[in-house]
mmCIF file of C-alpha atoms and ligand atoms in Angstrom:
data_model
loop_
_atom_site.group_PDB
_atom_site.id
_atom_site.type_symbol
_atom_site.label_atom_id
_atom_site.label_comp_id
_atom_site.label_asym_id
_atom_site.label_seq_id
_atom_site.Cartn_x
_atom_site.Cartn_y
_atom_site.Cartn_z
ATOM 1 C CA MET X 1 8.356 11.103 -31.543
ATOM 2 C CA SER X 2 8.964 13.543 -28.489
ATOM 3 C CA VAL X 3 7.875 13.739 -24.824
ATOM 4 C CA ALA X 4 5.730 16.159 -25.942
ATOM 5 C CA THR X 5 3.908 13.954 -28.462
ATOM 6 C CA VAL X 6 4.012 11.076 -25.967
ATOM 7 C CA ILE X 7 3.001 13.358 -23.278
ATOM 8 C CA GLU X 8 0.004 15.094 -25.657
ATOM 9 C CA ARG X 9 -1.170 11.219 -25.988
ATOM 10 C CA CYS X 10 -2.034 10.910 -22.470
ATOM 11 C CA GLU X 11 -3.285 14.578 -22.509
ATOM 12 C CA ALA X 12 -5.696 13.150 -25.280
ATOM 13 C CA LEU X 13 -6.518 10.357 -23.090
ATOM 14 C CA PHE X 14 -6.786 12.019 -19.849
ATOM 15 C CA GLU X 15 -9.497 13.691 -21.063
ATOM 16 C CA ASP X 16 -11.916 12.199 -22.533
ATOM 17 C CA LEU X 17 -14.506 12.171 -20.773
ATOM 18 C CA HIS X 18 -17.154 10.359 -23.683
ATOM 19 C CA PHE X 19 -14.238 7.176 -23.380
ATOM 20 C CA LYS X 20 -13.546 7.722 -27.143
ATOM 21 C CA SER X 21 -10.571 5.695 -27.086
ATOM 22 C CA VAL X 22 -12.358 2.425 -25.879
ATOM 23 C CA GLY X 23 -14.981 2.839 -28.227
ATOM 24 C CA ALA X 24 -12.455 2.194 -30.683
ATOM 25 C CA TRP X 25 -10.865 -0.144 -28.602
ATOM 26 C CA LYS X 26 -13.874 -2.343 -29.093
ATOM 27 C CA ALA X 27 -15.628 -1.608 -32.660
ATOM 28 C CA ALA X 28 -12.059 -2.532 -34.275
ATOM 29 C CA VAL X 29 -13.332 -5.630 -33.897
ATOM 30 C CA PRO X 30 -16.677 -6.902 -33.085
ATOM 31 C CA GLY X 31 -18.307 -9.043 -30.523
ATOM 32 C CA ARG X 32 -15.635 -7.173 -27.866
ATOM 33 C CA LYS X 33 -16.093 -5.876 -24.990
ATOM 34 C CA ALA X 34 -14.405 -3.353 -21.690
ATOM 35 C CA ILE X 35 -15.095 -3.859 -18.076
ATOM 36 C CA GLY X 36 -15.248 -0.984 -15.941
ATOM 37 C CA TYR X 37 -13.849 -0.667 -12.638
ATOM 38 C CA LEU X 38 -12.803 2.323 -8.767
ATOM 39 C CA PRO X 39 -9.922 2.631 -7.390
ATOM 40 C CA ILE X 40 -8.568 0.666 -6.017
ATOM 41 C CA TYR X 41 -7.153 -2.369 -6.997
ATOM 42 C CA VAL X 42 -9.299 -5.303 -9.021
ATOM 43 C CA PRO X 43 -6.832 -8.352 -10.400
ATOM 44 C CA ARG X 44 -7.525 -7.038 -14.511
ATOM 45 C CA GLU X 45 -6.044 -9.944 -15.514
ATOM 46 C CA ILE X 46 -8.943 -11.855 -15.172
ATOM 47 C CA VAL X 47 -11.053 -9.608 -17.228
ATOM 48 C CA HIS X 48 -7.548 -9.468 -19.696
ATOM 49 C CA ALA X 49 -8.156 -13.105 -19.667
ATOM 50 C CA ALA X 50 -11.368 -12.771 -21.587
ATOM 51 C CA GLY X 51 -9.860 -10.959 -24.280
ATOM 52 C CA MET X 52 -12.469 -7.815 -22.809
ATOM 53 C CA LEU X 53 -10.751 -4.145 -22.153
ATOM 54 C CA PRO X 54 -10.274 -3.432 -18.579
ATOM 55 C CA VAL X 55 -10.387 0.206 -18.113
ATOM 56 C CA GLY X 56 -10.246 2.255 -14.739
ATOM 57 C CA ILE X 57 -12.958 5.274 -13.669
ATOM 58 C CA PHE X 58 -11.717 7.788 -11.761
ATOM 59 C CA GLY X 59 -14.508 10.458 -11.122
ATOM 60 C CA GLY X 60 -14.569 13.368 -14.352
ATOM 61 C CA GLY X 61 -11.886 15.652 -12.836
ATOM 62 C CA ASP X 62 -12.213 19.460 -12.957
ATOM 63 C CA GLN X 63 -12.762 19.866 -16.118
ATOM 64 C CA PHE X 64 -17.084 18.196 -14.873
ATOM 65 C CA GLU X 65 -19.965 19.233 -14.104
ATOM 66 C CA VAL X 66 -21.509 16.723 -11.299
ATOM 67 C CA ILE X 67 -25.160 18.127 -11.258
ATOM 68 C CA GLN X 68 -27.275 15.364 -11.061
ATOM 69 C CA GLY X 69 -24.468 12.771 -9.135
ATOM 70 C CA ASP X 70 -25.048 15.050 -6.170
ATOM 71 C CA ALA X 71 -28.761 13.891 -5.095
ATOM 72 C CA TYR X 72 -27.405 10.534 -4.443
ATOM 73 C CA TYR X 73 -25.328 11.183 -2.602
ATOM 74 C CA GLN X 74 -25.383 13.498 1.118
ATOM 75 C CA SER X 75 -22.898 16.716 1.133
ATOM 76 C CA TYR X 76 -20.053 15.133 3.939
ATOM 77 C CA ILE X 77 -19.369 12.377 1.163
ATOM 78 C CA CYS X 78 -16.461 12.217 -1.166
ATOM 79 C CA ARG X 79 -16.946 13.193 -4.641
ATOM 80 C CA ILE X 80 -15.670 10.475 -6.851
ATOM 81 C CA PRO X 81 -19.004 8.788 -6.082
ATOM 82 C CA ARG X 82 -20.512 11.494 -7.034
ATOM 83 C CA SER X 83 -19.019 12.693 -10.517
ATOM 84 C CA THR X 84 -18.766 8.454 -11.292
ATOM 85 C CA LEU X 85 -23.255 8.488 -11.082
ATOM 86 C CA GLU X 86 -23.422 11.503 -13.437
ATOM 87 C CA LEU X 87 -20.589 9.952 -16.077
ATOM 88 C CA GLY X 88 -22.897 7.081 -16.099
ATOM 89 C CA LEU X 89 -26.430 9.168 -16.101
ATOM 90 C CA THR X 90 -24.746 11.253 -18.457
ATOM 91 C CA GLY X 91 -24.347 7.777 -20.756
ATOM 92 C CA ARG X 92 -21.120 8.775 -21.508
ATOM 93 C CA LEU X 93 -19.936 4.989 -19.497
ATOM 94 C CA ASP X 94 -22.419 3.360 -22.135
ATOM 95 C CA VAL X 95 -19.512 2.237 -24.333
ATOM 96 C CA LEU X 96 -18.847 -0.193 -20.787
ATOM 97 C CA ASP X 97 -20.439 -3.371 -20.579
ATOM 98 C CA GLY X 98 -20.057 -3.878 -17.300
ATOM 99 C CA MET X 99 -18.350 -2.464 -13.496
ATOM 100 C CA LEU X 100 -16.954 -4.216 -11.145
ATOM 101 C CA PHE X 101 -17.248 -2.195 -7.144
ATOM 102 C CA PRO X 102 -13.702 -3.429 -5.114
ATOM 103 C CA SER X 103 -14.678 -3.785 -1.872
ATOM 104 C CA ILE X 104 -12.143 -0.570 -0.575
ATOM 105 C CA CYS X 105 -15.059 1.704 1.604
ATOM 106 C CA ASP X 106 -18.713 2.205 2.464
ATOM 107 C CA VAL X 107 -19.153 5.090 -0.499
ATOM 108 C CA ILE X 108 -17.780 2.288 -2.948
ATOM 109 C CA ARG X 109 -20.180 -0.533 -2.034
ATOM 110 C CA ASN X 110 -23.011 1.629 -1.825
ATOM 111 C CA LEU X 111 -21.820 2.382 -5.343
ATOM 112 C CA SER X 112 -22.537 -0.753 -6.750
ATOM 113 C CA GLY X 113 -25.654 -0.843 -5.315
ATOM 114 C CA MET X 114 -26.809 1.637 -7.475
ATOM 115 C CA TRP X 115 -25.129 0.830 -10.351
ATOM 116 C CA GLN X 116 -27.639 -2.929 -9.467
ATOM 117 C CA VAL X 117 -30.724 -0.434 -9.917
ATOM 118 C CA LEU X 118 -29.963 2.408 -12.004
ATOM 119 C CA PHE X 119 -27.747 -0.221 -14.673
ATOM 120 C CA LYS X 120 -29.943 -3.172 -14.744
ATOM 121 C CA ASP X 121 -29.071 -4.601 -18.383
ATOM 122 C CA LYS X 122 -25.479 -3.481 -17.457
ATOM 123 C CA TYR X 123 -22.982 -6.369 -15.354
ATOM 124 C CA VAL X 124 -22.791 -5.315 -11.860
ATOM 125 C CA LYS X 125 -20.219 -7.027 -9.590
ATOM 126 C CA TYR X 126 -19.544 -5.971 -6.260
ATOM 127 C CA PHE X 127 -15.897 -7.951 -6.264
ATOM 128 C CA ASP X 128 -14.702 -8.497 -2.137
ATOM 129 C CA LEU X 129 -10.969 -7.854 -1.593
ATOM 130 C CA PRO X 130 -9.761 -10.383 1.600
ATOM 131 C CA GLN X 131 -8.738 -8.941 5.155
ATOM 132 C CA ASP X 132 -7.401 -11.578 6.170
ATOM 133 C CA TYR X 133 -3.636 -11.899 4.936
ATOM 134 C CA SER X 134 -3.446 -16.318 5.680
ATOM 135 C CA ASP X 135 -3.394 -18.432 2.192
ATOM 136 C CA SER X 136 -5.513 -20.547 4.127
ATOM 137 C CA THR X 137 -8.237 -18.297 5.049
ATOM 138 C CA GLY X 138 -8.445 -14.981 3.135
ATOM 139 C CA GLY X 139 -6.329 -16.932 0.279
ATOM 140 C CA ASN X 140 -9.359 -19.011 -0.056
ATOM 141 C CA PHE X 141 -11.809 -16.587 0.582
ATOM 142 C CA TYR X 142 -10.162 -14.695 -2.415
ATOM 143 C CA VAL X 143 -9.718 -17.188 -5.028
ATOM 144 C CA HIS X 144 -13.460 -18.399 -4.370
ATOM 145 C CA GLU X 145 -14.295 -14.909 -5.262
ATOM 146 C CA MET X 146 -12.078 -14.652 -8.350
ATOM 147 C CA GLN X 147 -13.328 -18.489 -9.853
ATOM 148 C CA ALA X 148 -17.104 -16.422 -9.044
ATOM 149 C CA LEU X 149 -15.516 -13.889 -11.451
ATOM 150 C CA ARG X 150 -13.732 -15.917 -13.476
ATOM 151 C CA LYS X 151 -16.765 -17.861 -14.128
ATOM 152 C CA ASP X 152 -19.901 -14.228 -14.493
ATOM 153 C CA LEU X 153 -16.802 -13.637 -17.547
ATOM 154 C CA SER X 154 -16.108 -16.327 -18.877
ATOM 155 C CA ALA X 155 -20.273 -16.169 -20.115
ATOM 156 C CA LEU X 156 -20.057 -12.422 -20.843
ATOM 157 C CA SER X 157 -17.222 -12.564 -23.257
ATOM 158 C CA GLY X 158 -18.273 -15.473 -24.797
ATOM 159 C CA ASN X 159 -13.994 -17.037 -23.908
ATOM 160 C CA GLU X 160 -13.781 -19.908 -21.505
ATOM 161 C CA ILE X 161 -11.217 -18.392 -20.046
ATOM 162 C CA SER X 162 -8.274 -21.333 -19.036
ATOM 163 C CA ASP X 163 -5.532 -21.549 -17.210
ATOM 164 C CA GLU X 164 -3.376 -20.958 -20.511
ATOM 165 C CA LYS X 165 -5.284 -17.691 -20.759
ATOM 166 C CA LEU X 166 -4.844 -16.403 -17.372
ATOM 167 C CA ASN X 167 -1.240 -17.685 -17.301
ATOM 168 C CA ALA X 168 -0.893 -15.400 -20.363
ATOM 169 C CA SER X 169 -2.379 -12.195 -18.646
ATOM 170 C CA ILE X 170 -0.620 -12.876 -15.992
ATOM 171 C CA GLY X 171 2.499 -12.535 -18.231
ATOM 172 C CA VAL X 172 1.445 -9.340 -20.283
ATOM 173 C CA TYR X 173 1.002 -7.770 -16.500
ATOM 174 C CA ASN X 174 3.673 -8.275 -14.947
ATOM 175 C CA GLU X 175 5.718 -6.925 -18.646
ATOM 176 C CA ASN X 176 3.264 -3.954 -17.822
ATOM 177 C CA ARG X 177 3.888 -3.639 -13.779
ATOM 178 C CA LYS X 178 7.006 -3.427 -14.785
ATOM 179 C CA ALA X 179 7.535 -1.449 -16.953
ATOM 180 C CA VAL X 180 5.731 1.167 -13.944
ATOM 181 C CA ARG X 181 8.207 -0.074 -11.156
ATOM 182 C CA ASP X 182 11.083 1.133 -13.816
ATOM 183 C CA LEU X 183 9.681 4.325 -14.658
ATOM 184 C CA TYR X 184 8.795 4.811 -10.451
ATOM 185 C CA ALA X 185 12.819 4.161 -9.827
ATOM 186 C CA TYR X 186 13.786 6.124 -13.234
ATOM 187 C CA ARG X 187 11.630 8.901 -11.495
ATOM 188 C CA ALA X 188 13.402 8.550 -7.878
ATOM 189 C CA ARG X 189 16.987 8.843 -9.181
ATOM 190 C CA GLU X 190 16.522 11.278 -11.364
ATOM 191 C CA PRO X 191 12.477 13.488 -10.323
ATOM 192 C CA TRP X 192 13.837 16.691 -12.964
ATOM 193 C CA GLN X 193 13.426 14.230 -15.125
ATOM 194 C CA ALA X 194 10.578 12.717 -14.818
ATOM 195 C CA PRO X 195 8.428 15.632 -13.259
ATOM 196 C CA THR X 196 5.394 13.287 -12.109
ATOM 197 C CA SER X 197 3.010 16.564 -14.169
ATOM 198 C CA GLU X 198 4.130 14.200 -16.057
ATOM 199 C CA VAL X 199 4.710 10.941 -15.230
ATOM 200 C CA TYR X 200 1.130 10.778 -13.955
ATOM 201 C CA LEU X 201 -0.708 11.119 -17.227
ATOM 202 C CA VAL X 202 1.021 8.720 -17.902
ATOM 203 C CA LEU X 203 -0.324 6.239 -15.790
ATOM 204 C CA ARG X 204 -3.230 7.838 -15.908
ATOM 205 C CA ALA X 205 -3.584 6.178 -20.101
ATOM 206 C CA GLY X 206 -2.940 2.673 -18.804
ATOM 207 C CA CYS X 207 -6.722 3.153 -18.256
ATOM 208 C CA VAL X 208 -8.037 3.096 -20.584
ATOM 209 C CA LEU X 209 -5.195 1.735 -23.208
ATOM 210 C CA PRO X 210 -4.626 -2.350 -23.359
ATOM 211 C CA PRO X 211 -1.936 -3.733 -20.769
ATOM 212 C CA GLU X 212 0.180 -4.390 -23.278
ATOM 213 C CA GLU X 213 0.291 -1.155 -25.320
ATOM 214 C CA HIS X 214 0.034 0.775 -22.700
ATOM 215 C CA THR X 215 3.902 -0.805 -21.564
ATOM 216 C CA GLN X 216 5.337 0.888 -24.705
ATOM 217 C CA LEU X 217 4.065 4.306 -23.951
ATOM 218 C CA ILE X 218 6.148 3.812 -20.632
ATOM 219 C CA MET X 219 9.160 2.396 -22.250
ATOM 220 C CA GLN X 220 8.314 5.397 -25.164
ATOM 221 C CA TYR X 221 8.286 8.587 -22.666
ATOM 222 C CA LEU X 222 11.152 7.004 -20.720
ATOM 223 C CA ALA X 223 13.327 6.699 -24.228
ATOM 224 C CA GLU X 224 11.914 10.151 -25.077
ATOM 225 C CA THR X 225 12.912 12.371 -21.644
ATOM 226 C CA GLU X 226 15.805 10.096 -21.259
ATOM 227 C CA LYS X 227 17.166 12.421 -23.883
ATOM 228 C CA GLN X 228 15.843 15.640 -23.218
ATOM 229 C CA LYS X 229 17.864 16.482 -20.841
ATOM 230 C CA ARG X 230 15.880 19.379 -18.039
ATOM 231 C CA PRO X 231 17.087 21.321 -15.123
ATOM 232 C CA GLN X 232 18.247 19.911 -11.741
ATOM 233 C CA ARG X 233 16.344 22.496 -8.898
ATOM 234 C CA ASP X 234 17.344 21.939 -5.312
ATOM 235 C CA ASN X 235 14.083 20.762 -4.361
ATOM 236 C CA ALA X 236 13.013 18.678 -1.785
ATOM 237 C CA ARG X 237 12.092 14.981 -2.058
ATOM 238 C CA VAL X 238 8.909 13.610 -0.938
ATOM 239 C CA VAL X 239 6.727 11.302 -1.096
ATOM 240 C CA LEU X 240 2.640 12.104 -1.548
ATOM 241 C CA THR X 241 0.653 9.628 0.102
ATOM 242 C CA GLY X 242 -3.488 9.282 0.886
ATOM 243 C CA SER X 243 -4.434 9.371 -2.910
ATOM 244 C CA PHE X 244 -5.245 6.637 -3.844
ATOM 245 C CA CYS X 245 -8.523 7.228 -4.491
ATOM 246 C CA GLU X 246 -9.928 9.897 -5.573
ATOM 247 C CA GLN X 247 -7.970 11.365 -7.844
ATOM 248 C CA PRO X 248 -6.335 15.177 -7.149
ATOM 249 C CA PRO X 249 -6.035 17.716 -9.858
ATOM 250 C CA LEU X 250 -3.901 17.432 -12.207
ATOM 251 C CA SER X 251 -2.655 21.418 -11.631
ATOM 252 C CA LEU X 252 -2.633 20.546 -7.890
ATOM 253 C CA ILE X 253 0.728 17.654 -8.317
ATOM 254 C CA LYS X 254 1.806 20.589 -10.654
ATOM 255 C CA SER X 255 1.469 22.824 -8.260
ATOM 256 C CA ILE X 256 3.289 21.117 -6.051
ATOM 257 C CA GLU X 257 6.252 20.689 -8.195
ATOM 258 C CA MET X 258 6.060 23.928 -8.996
ATOM 259 C CA ALA X 259 6.679 25.289 -4.878
ATOM 260 C CA GLY X 260 9.842 23.307 -4.890
ATOM 261 C CA CYS X 261 9.056 19.062 -4.207
ATOM 262 C CA TYR X 262 9.867 16.820 -6.013
ATOM 263 C CA VAL X 263 7.689 13.938 -6.222
ATOM 264 C CA VAL X 264 10.045 10.803 -5.697
ATOM 265 C CA ASP X 265 7.126 8.065 -5.122
ATOM 266 C CA ASP X 266 2.955 8.045 -4.131
ATOM 267 C CA ASP X 267 -0.273 6.023 -3.818
ATOM 268 C CA LEU X 268 -1.657 8.187 -7.220
ATOM 269 C CA GLN X 269 -2.108 4.670 -9.555
ATOM 270 C CA LEU X 270 -2.317 2.214 -6.731
ATOM 271 C CA ILE X 271 -4.026 -0.401 -9.302
ATOM 272 C CA GLN X 272 -0.671 -0.385 -11.070
ATOM 273 C CA SER X 273 2.064 -0.980 -8.589
ATOM 274 C CA TRP X 274 -0.627 -2.367 -5.982
ATOM 275 C CA LEU X 275 1.164 -6.070 -6.216
ATOM 276 C CA LEU X 276 4.919 -5.456 -5.520
ATOM 277 C CA ASP X 277 7.077 -8.125 -7.900
ATOM 278 C CA ASP X 278 6.182 -10.474 -10.958
ATOM 279 C CA VAL X 279 3.542 -12.889 -10.221
ATOM 280 C CA SER X 280 3.775 -16.563 -10.639
ATOM 281 C CA LEU X 281 3.721 -18.591 -13.789
ATOM 282 C CA GLU X 282 4.412 -21.555 -12.670
ATOM 283 C CA LYS X 283 1.223 -23.059 -10.367
ATOM 284 C CA ASN X 284 -1.997 -22.032 -10.694
ATOM 285 C CA PRO X 285 -2.903 -19.064 -11.513
ATOM 286 C CA LEU X 286 -5.505 -18.008 -9.258
ATOM 287 C CA GLN X 287 -3.717 -18.636 -6.606
ATOM 288 C CA ALA X 288 -1.034 -17.132 -7.508
ATOM 289 C CA LEU X 289 -2.901 -13.654 -8.008
ATOM 290 C CA SER X 290 -4.061 -15.084 -3.965
ATOM 291 C CA GLU X 291 -0.362 -15.407 -2.890
ATOM 292 C CA ALA X 292 1.202 -11.854 -4.848
ATOM 293 C CA PHE X 293 -2.416 -10.040 -2.889
ATOM 294 C CA LEU X 294 -1.732 -11.239 -0.020
ATOM 295 C CA HIS X 295 1.868 -11.171 0.817
ATOM 296 C CA ARG X 296 4.224 -8.924 -1.775
ATOM 297 C CA SER X 297 1.367 -5.887 -1.942
ATOM 298 C CA ALA X 298 1.414 -2.105 -1.194
ATOM 299 C CA SER X 299 -0.365 -1.312 2.069
ATOM 300 C CA THR X 300 -3.506 1.288 1.532
ATOM 301 C CA ALA X 301 -5.334 2.750 4.284
ATOM 302 C CA SER X 302 -8.397 0.406 3.021
ATOM 303 C CA LYS X 303 -6.245 -2.780 3.409
ATOM 304 C CA TYR X 304 -5.890 -3.986 7.371
ATOM 305 C CA ASP X 305 -2.185 -4.422 9.435
ATOM 306 C CA GLU X 306 -2.669 -7.121 11.309
ATOM 307 C CA LYS X 307 -0.393 -6.515 14.048
ATOM 308 C CA LYS X 308 -0.267 -3.054 14.874
ATOM 309 C CA SER X 309 3.600 -2.676 14.803
ATOM 310 C CA ASP X 310 2.796 -2.614 10.450
ATOM 311 C CA LYS X 311 1.119 0.044 10.738
ATOM 312 C CA GLY X 312 3.160 2.577 8.413
ATOM 313 C CA GLN X 313 6.316 0.471 7.843
ATOM 314 C CA PHE X 314 5.200 0.746 3.877
ATOM 315 C CA LEU X 315 5.239 4.443 4.635
ATOM 316 C CA LEU X 316 8.674 4.610 5.841
ATOM 317 C CA HIS X 317 10.357 1.892 3.322
ATOM 318 C CA GLN X 318 8.773 4.138 0.690
ATOM 319 C CA VAL X 319 10.576 7.416 2.420
ATOM 320 C CA LYS X 320 13.639 5.367 3.181
ATOM 321 C CA THR X 321 14.415 3.774 -0.386
ATOM 322 C CA ARG X 322 13.497 5.874 -2.676
ATOM 323 C CA GLY X 323 15.770 9.210 -0.230
ATOM 324 C CA ALA X 324 12.756 10.928 0.512
ATOM 325 C CA GLU X 325 13.213 13.986 2.801
ATOM 326 C CA GLY X 326 9.860 14.523 3.360
ATOM 327 C CA VAL X 327 6.187 13.008 2.882
ATOM 328 C CA ILE X 328 2.569 15.110 2.016
ATOM 329 C CA PHE X 329 -0.183 13.796 2.974
ATOM 330 C CA ALA X 330 -2.752 14.720 1.254
ATOM 331 C CA ALA X 331 -6.578 13.034 0.831
ATOM 332 C CA ALA X 332 -9.866 13.840 -0.760
ATOM 333 C CA SER X 333 -12.123 15.512 1.386
ATOM 334 C CA PHE X 334 -13.666 12.699 3.337
ATOM 335 C CA CYS X 335 -12.597 10.072 2.684
ATOM 336 C CA ASP X 336 -12.890 8.440 5.317
ATOM 337 C CA PRO X 337 -9.913 5.371 4.921
ATOM 338 C CA ALA X 338 -6.835 8.388 4.221
ATOM 339 C CA LEU X 339 -8.392 10.567 6.804
ATOM 340 C CA LEU X 340 -9.115 7.906 9.978
ATOM 341 C CA GLU X 341 -5.569 6.117 8.623
ATOM 342 C CA ARG X 342 -3.170 9.808 8.616
ATOM 343 C CA PRO X 343 -3.031 10.701 12.478
ATOM 344 C CA MET X 344 -1.591 6.795 12.855
ATOM 345 C CA LEU X 345 1.073 7.712 9.786
ATOM 346 C CA GLN X 346 2.520 11.185 11.368
ATOM 347 C CA GLU X 347 2.775 9.418 14.563
ATOM 348 C CA ILE X 348 5.476 7.263 13.459
ATOM 349 C CA LEU X 349 6.675 9.203 10.662
ATOM 350 C CA ALA X 350 7.317 11.605 13.635
ATOM 351 C CA LYS X 351 8.662 9.373 15.697
ATOM 352 C CA HIS X 352 11.739 8.251 13.236
ATOM 353 C CA LYS X 353 12.202 12.203 12.666
ATOM 354 C CA ILE X 354 10.571 12.292 9.059
ATOM 355 C CA PRO X 355 8.549 15.700 7.932
ATOM 356 C CA TYR X 356 5.260 16.004 6.635
ATOM 357 C CA THR X 357 2.730 18.533 5.856
ATOM 358 C CA ALA X 358 -1.102 17.057 4.716
ATOM 359 C CA PHE X 359 -4.056 18.650 3.112
ATOM 360 C CA LYS X 360 -6.982 17.651 1.708
ATOM 361 C CA TYR X 361 -8.084 17.805 -1.475
ATOM 362 C CA ALA X 362 -11.465 17.451 -4.382
ATOM 363 C CA GLU X 363 -10.970 16.078 -7.259
ATOM 364 C CA ASN X 364 -12.222 19.397 -8.432
ATOM 365 C CA THR X 365 -10.284 21.410 -5.876
ATOM 366 C CA GLY X 366 -9.765 24.917 -8.195
ATOM 367 C CA GLN X 367 -8.633 27.231 -5.656
ATOM 368 C CA MET X 368 -4.662 26.500 -5.922
ATOM 369 C CA ALA X 369 -2.141 28.908 -3.764
ATOM 370 C CA PRO X 370 -3.000 27.724 -0.782
ATOM 371 C CA ILE X 371 -1.896 24.847 -1.848
ATOM 372 C CA ARG X 372 1.391 26.391 -3.231
ATOM 373 C CA GLU X 373 1.506 27.574 -0.394
ATOM 374 C CA GLN X 374 2.211 25.477 1.539
ATOM 375 C CA ALA X 375 4.035 22.674 -0.053
ATOM 376 C CA GLY X 376 6.834 25.576 -0.759
ATOM 377 C CA THR X 377 6.588 26.629 3.071
ATOM 378 C CA PHE X 378 7.204 23.265 3.295
ATOM 379 C CA ALA X 379 9.710 22.129 1.004
ATOM 380 C CA ASP X 380 11.133 25.671 2.070
ATOM 381 C CA SER X 381 11.431 24.337 5.828
ATOM 382 C CA ILE X 382 12.863 21.187 4.616
ATOM 383 C CA LYS X 383 15.798 22.632 3.310
ATOM 384 C CA LEU X 384 16.387 24.916 5.742
ATOM 385 C CA TRP X 385 16.310 21.725 8.398
ATOM 386 C CA SER X 386 18.715 19.235 6.490
ATOM 387 C CA ALA X 387 20.715 22.495 5.752
ATOM 388 C CA ALA X 388 20.918 23.416 9.706
HETATM 389 S S1 LIG E 401 -12.283 8.697 -1.760
HETATM 390 FE FE1 LIG E 401 -12.104 7.166 0.428
HETATM 391 S S2 LIG E 401 -13.793 7.681 1.426
HETATM 392 FE FE2 LIG E 401 -13.828 8.628 -1.443
HETATM 393 S S3 LIG E 401 -14.445 6.565 -2.660
HETATM 394 FE FE3 LIG E 401 -12.611 6.813 -2.346
HETATM 395 S S4 LIG E 401 -11.612 5.279 -0.543
HETATM 396 FE FE4 LIG E 401 -13.798 6.114 -0.165
#
């Protein structure tokens, strides 16, 4: 085993838009089922506790031609709903027995409606997340939503989701989240040892692998990359933010790195780091999941900030704790949540004298030269500025 072998495996999973690994997982034990979910967050523990495989669907990427999907959306809408529809209409998602559409924006909400009309034989749920962060209102609402999902998935899988099963699944995901935290901490410490183009692929594998296997994979990557010493460069340390839903092409991440930036934190696969620490195993499991969501979760544009003073605090914390020297705002074109929040975050960074730059992308953006130039100039200006 070597870093190259681990990354090769992740790459194969990343490029497989027929989700063959999910098909193989189902075929290994007759009766197994898989449930897809859209970004950004769903409580995967409930799917896992039903004995099902949660599968993250992050669009079609830059190698996938969208033909039919374009007919369903206006041109001024991001690309992920079109490519997701294309995946569905071309039978690539037939391996899934259902889909969860979390309430992150109107586009995903509309997509859930389309799914109900187009794929009548599949389980489809628009999964509402609370926008009130008190236990008595948002918490009760969220527990109710999770309870409804638990009931649906118990029926669909034929496996009653008991509290014991849920706690066991929470334990599995706690381990997975710890491995992700270790990976992020390692990258922030020695970004030359764990380039984001690799870290991203390792994380993306978590969209299709069972969590137990994914945890092992992360640990394997960390062990292998530690053995293989790589040169340290005088790059600028940056936080990449705004890319939580539609994903940038891998070549864009590589371009940012080649331009002289070390990405020391990001929100690319936010579902895997959304809950910031372990979910308690000592409480009613749905209550514990709710409390973790409400009180110990990452911040993103699709979450409501109760107080104006809360806006940007999470980003500032990322910059500070990761030792970042600047922020790159990279959001999908037409992504309302990310692009509406951007000016507010920029204002806060400016107040704290933290340099930033910003651009937009689509999952199939092909021209990297302008982005490489922009990221390169940004990295250079940081280096010149900090040397002054
Ligand atoms: S990229 Fe933005 S606008 Fe598009 S579906 Fe995702 S969150 Fe919504």
